[in-house]
GROMACS .gro file of C-alpha atoms in nm:
model
  375
    1MET     CA    1   0.000   0.000   0.000
    2ARG     CA    2   0.130   0.346  -0.084
    3PRO     CA    3   0.125   0.608   0.190
    4ILE     CA    4  -0.166   0.849   0.145
    5ALA     CA    5  -0.060   1.198   0.248
    6TRP     CA    6  -0.385   1.373   0.327
    7SER     CA    7  -0.575   1.424   0.649
    8SER     CA    8  -0.910   1.274   0.740
    9LEU     CA    9  -1.054   1.236   0.391
   10SER     CA   10  -1.410   1.109   0.379
   11ALA     CA   11  -1.457   0.738   0.429
   12SER     CA   12  -1.536   0.684   0.063
   13VAL     CA   13  -1.188   0.798  -0.036
   14VAL     CA   14  -1.034   0.578   0.233
   15LEU     CA   15  -1.184   0.276   0.057
   16GLY     CA   16  -0.861   0.255  -0.143
   17VAL     CA   17  -0.660   0.224   0.176
   18ALA     CA   18  -0.882  -0.057   0.303
   19ALA     CA   19  -0.849  -0.247  -0.023
   20CYS     CA   20  -0.470  -0.212  -0.028
   21SER     CA   21  -0.442  -0.343   0.326
   22GLY     CA   22  -0.657  -0.645   0.251
   23SER     CA   23  -0.926  -0.545   0.496
   24SER     CA   24  -1.270  -0.681   0.424
   25SER     CA   25  -1.441  -0.446   0.666
   26GLY     CA   26  -1.625  -0.133   0.567
   27PRO     CA   27  -1.447   0.200   0.535
   28SER     CA   28  -1.336   0.381   0.845
   29GLY     CA   29  -1.410   0.746   0.885
   30ALA     CA   30  -1.065   0.812   1.029
   31GLY     CA   31  -0.820   0.843   0.744
   32ASP     CA   32  -0.570   1.059   0.933
   33ALA     CA   33  -0.242   1.053   0.747
   34GLY     CA   34  -0.102   1.397   0.816
   35GLU     CA   35  -0.244   1.737   0.736
   36ALA     CA   36  -0.226   1.885   0.389
   37ASP     CA   37  -0.304   2.236   0.273
   38ALA     CA   38  -0.486   2.339  -0.042
   39THR     CA   39  -0.198   2.496  -0.228
   40GLY     CA   40  -0.287   2.824  -0.391
   41SER     CA   41  -0.650   2.829  -0.281
   42ASP     CA   42  -0.658   3.200  -0.203
   43ALA     CA   43  -0.995   3.286  -0.355
   44GLY     CA   44  -1.264   3.327  -0.095
   45LEU     CA   45  -1.630   3.229  -0.113
   46ASP     CA   46  -1.734   3.572  -0.226
   47GLY     CA   47  -1.733   3.476  -0.594
   48SER     CA   48  -1.462   3.727  -0.676
   49ARG     CA   49  -1.283   3.481  -0.904
   50ASP     CA   50  -1.401   3.444  -1.261
   51ALA     CA   51  -1.396   3.074  -1.343
   52ARG     CA   52  -1.361   3.117  -1.718
   53PRO     CA   53  -1.029   3.014  -1.872
   54ASP     CA   54  -0.957   3.372  -1.980
   55ALA     CA   55  -1.025   3.513  -1.635
   56SER     CA   56  -0.779   3.788  -1.551
   57GLY     CA   57  -0.804   3.695  -1.184
   58ALA     CA   58  -0.719   3.328  -1.229
   59ASP     CA   59  -0.464   3.177  -0.993
   60SER     CA   60  -0.179   3.116  -1.232
   61GLU     CA   61   0.061   3.050  -0.946
   62VAL     CA   62  -0.102   2.724  -0.843
   63GLY     CA   63   0.117   2.429  -0.932
   64ASP     CA   64   0.268   2.388  -1.277
   65THR     CA   65  -0.002   2.515  -1.503
   66GLY     CA   66  -0.044   2.407  -1.858
   67THR     CA   67   0.271   2.202  -1.902
   68LEU     CA   68   0.212   2.109  -2.262
   69ASP     CA   69   0.380   1.816  -2.432
   70ALA     CA   70   0.129   1.808  -2.715
   71PRO     CA   71  -0.177   1.994  -2.842
   72GLY     CA   72  -0.486   1.950  -2.629
   73ASP     CA   73  -0.733   1.972  -2.914
   74GLY     CA   74  -0.704   1.609  -3.016
   75ALA     CA   75  -0.442   1.670  -3.286
   76CYS     CA   76  -0.206   1.440  -3.099
   77THR     CA   77  -0.322   1.080  -3.062
   78ARG     CA   78  -0.164   0.775  -2.904
   79ALA     CA   79  -0.164   0.607  -3.245
   80GLU     CA   80   0.062   0.886  -3.368
   81VAL     CA   81   0.270   0.922  -3.050
   82PRO     CA   82   0.264   0.584  -2.872
   83ASP     CA   83   0.532   0.671  -2.614
   84GLY     CA   84   0.283   0.865  -2.402
   85SER     CA   85   0.414   1.213  -2.482
   86CYS     CA   86   0.058   1.324  -2.548
   87VAL     CA   87   0.020   1.365  -2.170
   88ILE     CA   88  -0.059   1.720  -2.055
   89THR     CA   89  -0.019   1.822  -1.691
   90LEU     CA   90  -0.300   2.066  -1.620
   91ALA     CA   91  -0.186   2.134  -1.263
   92SER     CA   92   0.064   1.989  -1.017
   93GLY     CA   93   0.182   2.046  -0.661
   94LEU     CA   94  -0.178   2.013  -0.543
   95SER     CA   95  -0.299   1.890  -0.206
   96ALA     CA   96  -0.522   1.583  -0.246
   97PRO     CA   97  -0.688   1.644  -0.585
   98ALA     CA   98  -0.981   1.402  -0.570
   99GLY     CA   99  -1.299   1.439  -0.777
  100ILE     CA  100  -1.289   1.538  -1.143
  101ALA     CA  101  -1.546   1.671  -1.390
  102ILE     CA  102  -1.534   1.805  -1.745
  103ASP     CA  103  -1.748   2.008  -1.980
  104SER     CA  104  -1.684   2.115  -2.337
  105GLN     CA  105  -1.423   2.374  -2.236
  106ASN     CA  106  -1.275   2.299  -1.895
  107VAL     CA  107  -1.161   2.039  -1.645
  108TYR     CA  108  -1.263   2.084  -1.279
  109TRP     CA  109  -1.141   1.912  -0.964
  110THR     CA  110  -1.170   1.921  -0.588
  111LEU     CA  111  -0.889   1.950  -0.333
  112SER     CA  112  -1.029   1.728  -0.061
  113VAL     CA  113  -0.857   1.886   0.239
  114PRO     CA  114  -1.026   1.918   0.583
  115ASP     CA  115  -1.053   2.209   0.826
  116GLY     CA  116  -1.145   2.469   0.568
  117GLY     CA  117  -0.847   2.386   0.347
  118GLY     CA  118  -1.048   2.241   0.060
  119ALA     CA  119  -1.102   2.405  -0.275
  120VAL     CA  120  -1.267   2.368  -0.615
  121MET     CA  121  -1.040   2.449  -0.907
  122GLY     CA  122  -1.029   2.425  -1.285
  123ALA     CA  123  -0.829   2.474  -1.601
  124ALA     CA  124  -0.899   2.483  -1.971
  125ILE     CA  125  -0.881   2.155  -2.158
  126GLY     CA  126  -0.534   2.146  -2.308
  127GLY     CA  127  -0.381   2.360  -2.033
  128GLY     CA  128  -0.368   2.718  -1.918
  129ALA     CA  129  -0.401   2.924  -1.603
  130VAL     CA  130  -0.538   2.732  -1.304
  131MET     CA  131  -0.856   2.885  -1.164
  132THR     CA  132  -0.975   2.881  -0.804
  133ILE     CA  133  -1.354   2.867  -0.814
  134ALA     CA  134  -1.410   2.833  -0.438
  135SER     CA  135  -1.192   2.784  -0.131
  136GLY     CA  136  -1.226   2.754   0.245
  137LEU     CA  137  -1.424   2.434   0.195
  138GLN     CA  138  -1.466   2.125   0.415
  139GLU     CA  139  -1.323   1.831   0.219
  140PRO     CA  140  -1.499   1.877  -0.114
  141LEU     CA  141  -1.506   1.538  -0.284
  142GLY     CA  142  -1.743   1.460  -0.572
  143ILE     CA  143  -1.782   1.724  -0.844
  144ALA     CA  144  -1.995   1.774  -1.157
  145SER     CA  145  -2.051   2.042  -1.420
  146ASP     CA  146  -2.336   2.120  -1.657
  147GLY     CA  147  -2.142   2.377  -1.860
  148THR     CA  148  -2.280   2.682  -1.677
  149HIS     CA  149  -2.225   2.581  -1.314
  150VAL     CA  150  -2.000   2.351  -1.116
  151TYR     CA  151  -2.140   2.146  -0.825
  152TRP     CA  152  -1.960   1.971  -0.542
  153ALA     CA  153  -2.017   1.777  -0.222
  154ASN     CA  154  -1.855   1.902   0.098
  155ALA     CA  155  -1.781   1.564   0.251
  156GLY     CA  156  -1.645   1.726   0.567
  157GLY     CA  157  -1.979   1.896   0.626
  158LYS     CA  158  -2.337   1.843   0.515
  159ASP     CA  159  -2.375   2.076   0.217
  160VAL     CA  160  -2.377   2.033  -0.159
  161MET     CA  161  -2.281   2.362  -0.325
  162THR     CA  162  -2.270   2.526  -0.666
  163ALA     CA  163  -2.096   2.821  -0.829
  164PRO     CA  164  -2.164   2.982  -1.168
  165LEU     CA  165  -1.878   2.954  -1.415
  166ASP     CA  166  -1.911   3.316  -1.528
  167GLY     CA  167  -1.838   3.442  -1.178
  168GLY     CA  168  -2.048   3.474  -0.866
  169ALA     CA  169  -2.070   3.353  -0.511
  170PRO     CA  170  -2.105   2.982  -0.431
  171THR     CA  171  -2.442   2.887  -0.287
  172VAL     CA  172  -2.585   2.584  -0.107
  173VAL     CA  173  -2.800   2.355  -0.323
  174LEU     CA  174  -2.901   2.117  -0.048
  175THR     CA  175  -2.812   2.032   0.310
  176ALA     CA  176  -2.817   1.659   0.380
  177SER     CA  177  -2.856   1.482   0.712
  178THR     CA  178  -2.511   1.321   0.683
  179SER     CA  179  -2.191   1.385   0.491
  180PRO     CA  180  -2.250   1.417   0.114
  181GLN     CA  181  -2.001   1.225  -0.093
  182TYR     CA  182  -2.057   1.240  -0.468
  183VAL     CA  183  -2.274   1.433  -0.713
  184ALA     CA  184  -2.411   1.412  -1.066
  185VAL     CA  185  -2.613   1.666  -1.263
  186ASP     CA  186  -2.848   1.662  -1.562
  187ALA     CA  187  -3.073   1.918  -1.731
  188THR     CA  188  -3.324   1.925  -1.448
  189GLY     CA  189  -3.151   1.842  -1.124
  190LEU     CA  190  -2.862   1.754  -0.901
  191TYR     CA  191  -2.817   1.408  -0.750
  192ALA     CA  192  -2.604   1.337  -0.444
  193THR     CA  193  -2.512   1.037  -0.230
  194THR     CA  194  -2.442   1.062   0.142
  195PHE     CA  195  -2.234   0.861   0.385
  196GLY     CA  196  -2.551   0.781   0.578
  197GLY     CA  197  -2.702   0.586   0.289
  198GLU     CA  198  -2.926   0.842   0.119
  199VAL     CA  199  -2.962   0.944  -0.245
  200TRP     CA  200  -3.084   1.302  -0.284
  201PHE     CA  201  -3.236   1.503  -0.567
  202ALA     CA  202  -3.241   1.882  -0.584
  203PRO     CA  203  -3.420   2.052  -0.876
  204LEU     CA  204  -3.214   2.318  -1.050
  205ASP     CA  205  -3.511   2.553  -1.061
  206GLY     CA  206  -3.487   2.608  -0.687
  207GLY     CA  207  -3.749   2.360  -0.570
  208ALA     CA  208  -3.722   2.166  -0.247
  209PRO     CA  209  -3.466   1.882  -0.234
  210ALA     CA  210  -3.599   1.530  -0.177
  211VAL     CA  211  -3.460   1.191  -0.077
  212LEU     CA  212  -3.498   0.939  -0.362
  213ALA     CA  213  -3.378   0.643  -0.157
  214ALA     CA  214  -3.251   0.577   0.196
  215GLY     CA  215  -3.088   0.287   0.378
  216GLN     CA  216  -2.837   0.224   0.097
  217GLY     CA  217  -2.535   0.137   0.308
  218GLN     CA  218  -2.253   0.372   0.217
  219PRO     CA  219  -2.320   0.483  -0.140
  220GLY     CA  220  -2.029   0.612  -0.344
  221PRO     CA  221  -2.002   0.776  -0.687
  222VAL     CA  222  -2.328   0.841  -0.872
  223VAL     CA  223  -2.417   0.865  -1.243
  224THR     CA  224  -2.746   0.912  -1.431
  225ASP     CA  225  -2.922   0.841  -1.757
  226ASP     CA  226  -3.263   0.965  -1.876
  227ALA     CA  227  -3.462   0.754  -1.632
  228SER     CA  228  -3.251   0.644  -1.336
  229VAL     CA  229  -2.974   0.720  -1.091
  230TYR     CA  230  -2.699   0.458  -1.048
  231PHE     CA  231  -2.450   0.424  -0.764
  232THR     CA  232  -2.225   0.179  -0.587
  233SER     CA  233  -2.283   0.089  -0.223
  234PHE     CA  234  -1.981  -0.016  -0.021
  235ALA     CA  235  -2.153  -0.137   0.296
  236GLY     CA  236  -2.414  -0.406   0.358
  237SER     CA  237  -2.444  -0.640   0.062
  238ALA     CA  238  -2.192  -0.429  -0.132
  239SER     CA  239  -2.409  -0.364  -0.436
  240VAL     CA  240  -2.446  -0.174  -0.759
  241VAL     CA  241  -2.790  -0.013  -0.745
  242SER     CA  242  -3.027   0.208  -0.943
  243VAL     CA  243  -3.333   0.408  -0.842
  244PRO     CA  244  -3.582   0.591  -1.065
  245LYS     CA  245  -3.534   0.964  -1.089
  246THR     CA  246  -3.885   0.995  -0.956
  247GLY     CA  247  -3.783   0.808  -0.642
  248VAL     CA  248  -3.852   0.460  -0.512
  249PRO     CA  249  -4.231   0.396  -0.523
  250GLU     CA  250  -4.403   0.341  -0.192
  251GLY     CA  251  -4.363  -0.022  -0.102
  252GLY     CA  252  -4.102  -0.069  -0.374
  253ALA     CA  253  -3.727  -0.110  -0.363
  254PRO     CA  254  -3.424   0.006  -0.561
  255VAL     CA  255  -3.309  -0.213  -0.849
  256VAL     CA  256  -3.008  -0.421  -0.743
  257ILE     CA  257  -2.795  -0.459  -1.054
  258ALA     CA  258  -2.527  -0.665  -0.882
  259SER     CA  259  -2.488  -0.769  -0.518
  260ASN     CA  260  -2.227  -0.930  -0.295
  261GLU     CA  261  -1.952  -0.738  -0.469
  262VAL     CA  262  -1.619  -0.682  -0.295
  263GLN     CA  263  -1.586  -0.311  -0.223
  264PRO     CA  264  -1.753  -0.169  -0.536
  265PHE     CA  265  -1.659   0.193  -0.592
  266GLY     CA  266  -1.624   0.382  -0.924
  267ILE     CA  267  -1.918   0.368  -1.167
  268ALA     CA  268  -1.988   0.460  -1.532
  269LEU     CA  269  -2.262   0.405  -1.790
  270ASP     CA  270  -2.314   0.356  -2.159
  271ALA     CA  271  -2.645   0.303  -2.337
  272THR     CA  272  -2.707  -0.048  -2.207
  273ARG     CA  273  -2.459  -0.138  -1.933
  274VAL     CA  274  -2.322  -0.026  -1.598
  275TYR     CA  275  -1.946  -0.049  -1.534
  276TRP     CA  276  -1.777  -0.040  -1.195
  277THR     CA  277  -1.450  -0.099  -1.015
  278ALA     CA  278  -1.429  -0.347  -0.728
  279LEU     CA  279  -1.145  -0.250  -0.499
  280GLY     CA  280  -1.149  -0.565  -0.291
  281SER     CA  281  -1.137  -0.806  -0.585
  282GLY     CA  282  -0.905  -0.590  -0.795
  283SER     CA  283  -1.139  -0.602  -1.092
  284VAL     CA  284  -1.340  -0.396  -1.338
  285ARG     CA  285  -1.686  -0.534  -1.403
  286ALA     CA  286  -2.003  -0.472  -1.604
  287ALA     CA  287  -2.370  -0.573  -1.604
  288PRO     CA  288  -2.686  -0.479  -1.793
  289LYS     CA  289  -2.872  -0.179  -1.655
  290THR     CA  290  -3.168  -0.406  -1.595
  291GLY     CA  291  -2.968  -0.629  -1.362
  292LEU     CA  292  -2.834  -0.981  -1.376
  293GLY     CA  293  -3.147  -1.185  -1.313
  294ASP     CA  294  -3.151  -1.512  -1.123
  295GLY     CA  295  -2.810  -1.672  -1.116
  296GLY     CA  296  -2.652  -1.412  -1.340
  297ALA     CA  297  -2.298  -1.291  -1.293
  298PRO     CA  298  -2.126  -0.968  -1.392
  299THR     CA  299  -1.895  -0.962  -1.691
  300VAL     CA  300  -1.537  -0.934  -1.566
  301LEU     CA  301  -1.346  -0.696  -1.790
  302ALA     CA  302  -1.016  -0.683  -1.602
  303THR     CA  303  -0.863  -0.859  -1.302
  304GLY     CA  304  -0.537  -0.851  -1.110
  305GLN     CA  305  -0.554  -0.479  -1.035
  306VAL     CA  306  -0.464  -0.313  -0.705
  307SER     CA  307  -0.724  -0.070  -0.572
  308PRO     CA  308  -0.894   0.017  -0.901
  309THR     CA  309  -1.098   0.327  -0.823
  310GLY     CA  310  -1.213   0.563  -1.098
  311VAL     CA  311  -1.377   0.436  -1.416
  312ALA     CA  312  -1.508   0.595  -1.736
  313VAL     CA  313  -1.634   0.453  -2.064
  314ASP     CA  314  -1.672   0.554  -2.427
  315SER     CA  315  -1.811   0.363  -2.725
  316SER     CA  316  -1.512   0.129  -2.745
  317ASN     CA  317  -1.315   0.118  -2.423
  318VAL     CA  318  -1.327   0.134  -2.046
  319TYR     CA  319  -1.068   0.353  -1.873
  320PHE     CA  320  -0.977   0.303  -1.509
  321THR     CA  321  -0.721   0.397  -1.248
  322SER     CA  322  -0.528   0.137  -1.051
  323GLU     CA  323  -0.235   0.109  -0.812
  324VAL     CA  324  -0.103  -0.197  -0.993
  325GLY     CA  325   0.278  -0.173  -0.980
  326PRO     CA  326   0.341   0.196  -1.005
  327GLY     CA  327   0.002   0.365  -1.020
  328ALA     CA  328  -0.142   0.374  -1.368
  329LEU     CA  329  -0.425   0.475  -1.595
  330LEU     CA  330  -0.532   0.167  -1.791
  331THR     CA  331  -0.781   0.076  -2.060
  332VAL     CA  332  -0.963  -0.240  -2.166
  333PRO     CA  333  -1.214  -0.297  -2.449
  334ILE     CA  334  -1.578  -0.280  -2.339
  335GLY     CA  335  -1.608  -0.650  -2.423
  336GLY     CA  336  -1.312  -0.739  -2.201
  337GLY     CA  337  -0.958  -0.847  -2.277
  338THR     CA  338  -0.606  -0.776  -2.158
  339PRO     CA  339  -0.577  -0.435  -1.993
  340ALA     CA  340  -0.327  -0.198  -2.152
  341THR     CA  341  -0.141   0.068  -1.959
  342PHE     CA  342  -0.232   0.410  -2.092
  343VAL     CA  343  -0.014   0.616  -1.857
  344SER     CA  344   0.218   0.483  -1.584
  345ALA     CA  345   0.436   0.628  -1.306
  346GLN     CA  346   0.142   0.768  -1.110
  347THR     CA  347   0.129   0.777  -0.730
  348TYR     CA  348  -0.238   0.727  -0.642
  349PRO     CA  349  -0.446   0.780  -0.957
  350PHE     CA  350  -0.804   0.821  -0.842
  351ALA     CA  351  -1.092   0.977  -1.040
  352VAL     CA  352  -1.114   0.958  -1.420
  353ALA     CA  353  -1.327   1.125  -1.689
  354VAL     CA  354  -1.338   1.090  -2.067
  355ASP     CA  355  -1.466   1.283  -2.366
  356ALA     CA  356  -1.438   1.230  -2.742
  357ARG     CA  357  -1.069   1.320  -2.755
  358ASN     CA  358  -0.902   1.284  -2.416
  359VAL     CA  359  -0.891   1.102  -2.085
  360TYR     CA  360  -0.852   1.306  -1.764
  361TRP     CA  361  -0.760   1.198  -1.412
  362THR     CA  362  -0.652   1.310  -1.066
  363ASP     CA  363  -0.347   1.181  -0.878
  364LEU     CA  364  -0.465   1.190  -0.517
  365THR     CA  365  -0.159   1.270  -0.305
  366ALA     CA  366   0.004   1.563  -0.135
  367GLY     CA  367   0.180   1.726  -0.427
  368GLY     CA  368  -0.072   1.559  -0.657
  369SER     CA  369  -0.170   1.650  -1.009
  370VAL     CA  370  -0.448   1.669  -1.266
  371GLN     CA  371  -0.357   1.539  -1.610
  372GLN     CA  372  -0.501   1.461  -1.949
  373VAL     CA  373  -0.389   1.233  -2.230
  374ALA     CA  374  -0.512   1.214  -2.587
  375LYS     CA  375  -0.678   0.890  -2.690
   0.00000   0.00000   0.00000
C-alpha cells in the first residue's frame, strides 16, 4: 500500500486504503495521514474569481499550469505518438486532488482537504491558467458540471454547493442529514449520495430537495441516464444499485444490478450497461442496466488490479485507475480483454473522466496533479 498523504478524507476515499491493506471491513471514517493544505487556494467564497479560462483573476501561481507536451485539441493521438508524450499536466503540486469533472471547455477538480483547506479548481482543456472557483471548503469530494455551473459535495460537512462559471458567489443547493459524498447533474436536477445511505435530488429551478432512496449502506459515486440514478454501495451487501429519478415507489425497492460485490466503488454508464470498479477483488466489471437476473454474474473486464478506483467509458473502451505496480491509468475494451497501460508512473491515480478526444484523471496525493492524455 502506498502512503496516502492527506488528512481525514471522507470514508469513501479511504476505501482505497482498506483495499490495499486487505481489509474486508467497511471503510473507516478516520483516514488521518497527516495534514495537507490546499496549495494556492486563495480565492474566498465571495465569488470574486471568474472561473472562465480567460479570467484575468485566475490563480496562475497554483502548481505547474499548462505544461504542454502536445496539443490539447485532439491533434495528438496515441496512435501517432505511442510513447505517451501526449500527456498534458494541467496542474501539479496540489494537495489531495480528488474528484474530477469536465465540460466542453474545462476540467474541474476538488482539493479534498479538511478544516477549511479544501477548494474547487479548474483549467482549460489542453492547459492554461489554473482557476480557483471556491476555497475555504470542508473536504470537497465529488464534483460535476453542466457547462454553466459547477457542483460539489462538501464531505467534511453536510452541504452540496454550486458556483456559476461566469463568476459569482457559491451557494448551497441542499443540506443533507449526513456527509454528502458524490454528485451528478443533468438538465433538471442535481443528485447526491451521502455517507448515511441516502440518495438526494435537488431541482435546478430552486425547488425543495428530496430523498430518492434511503438505507443504501454507504453509497459512493453516482451517475445518471434519462430515467434512473446509479451508484455503488460499499456497505451491507456491497451492491451496484439504481433508483428511478422519480424516487422509489411506496412499497417498492431500488433495483439491485449486482450484489455481494467486494468493495464496489467507481461507476460509469453507456447506453445499455453499468461499469464499476471493485477495490477488494481488484477487478473492473459490467452488467446490464436491468440487472443480472436469477443466477446471473457480472462480466469481468479486467482482473489482477490493485485498488482500481475511478472508471469511465466511451463507445469502445473502459478507462480506469489502478495502483497496480506503479500507479497507472489503464484501458480495456468494453467487451473485455487484456488491460493496456495508458499512462504509468502515477502515485495514487483516483478519479477519471473521458470525452471524445481525451482522458482526464486526478493523482490523489500531497503534491498531486491533474492530467489529461489524448486517446
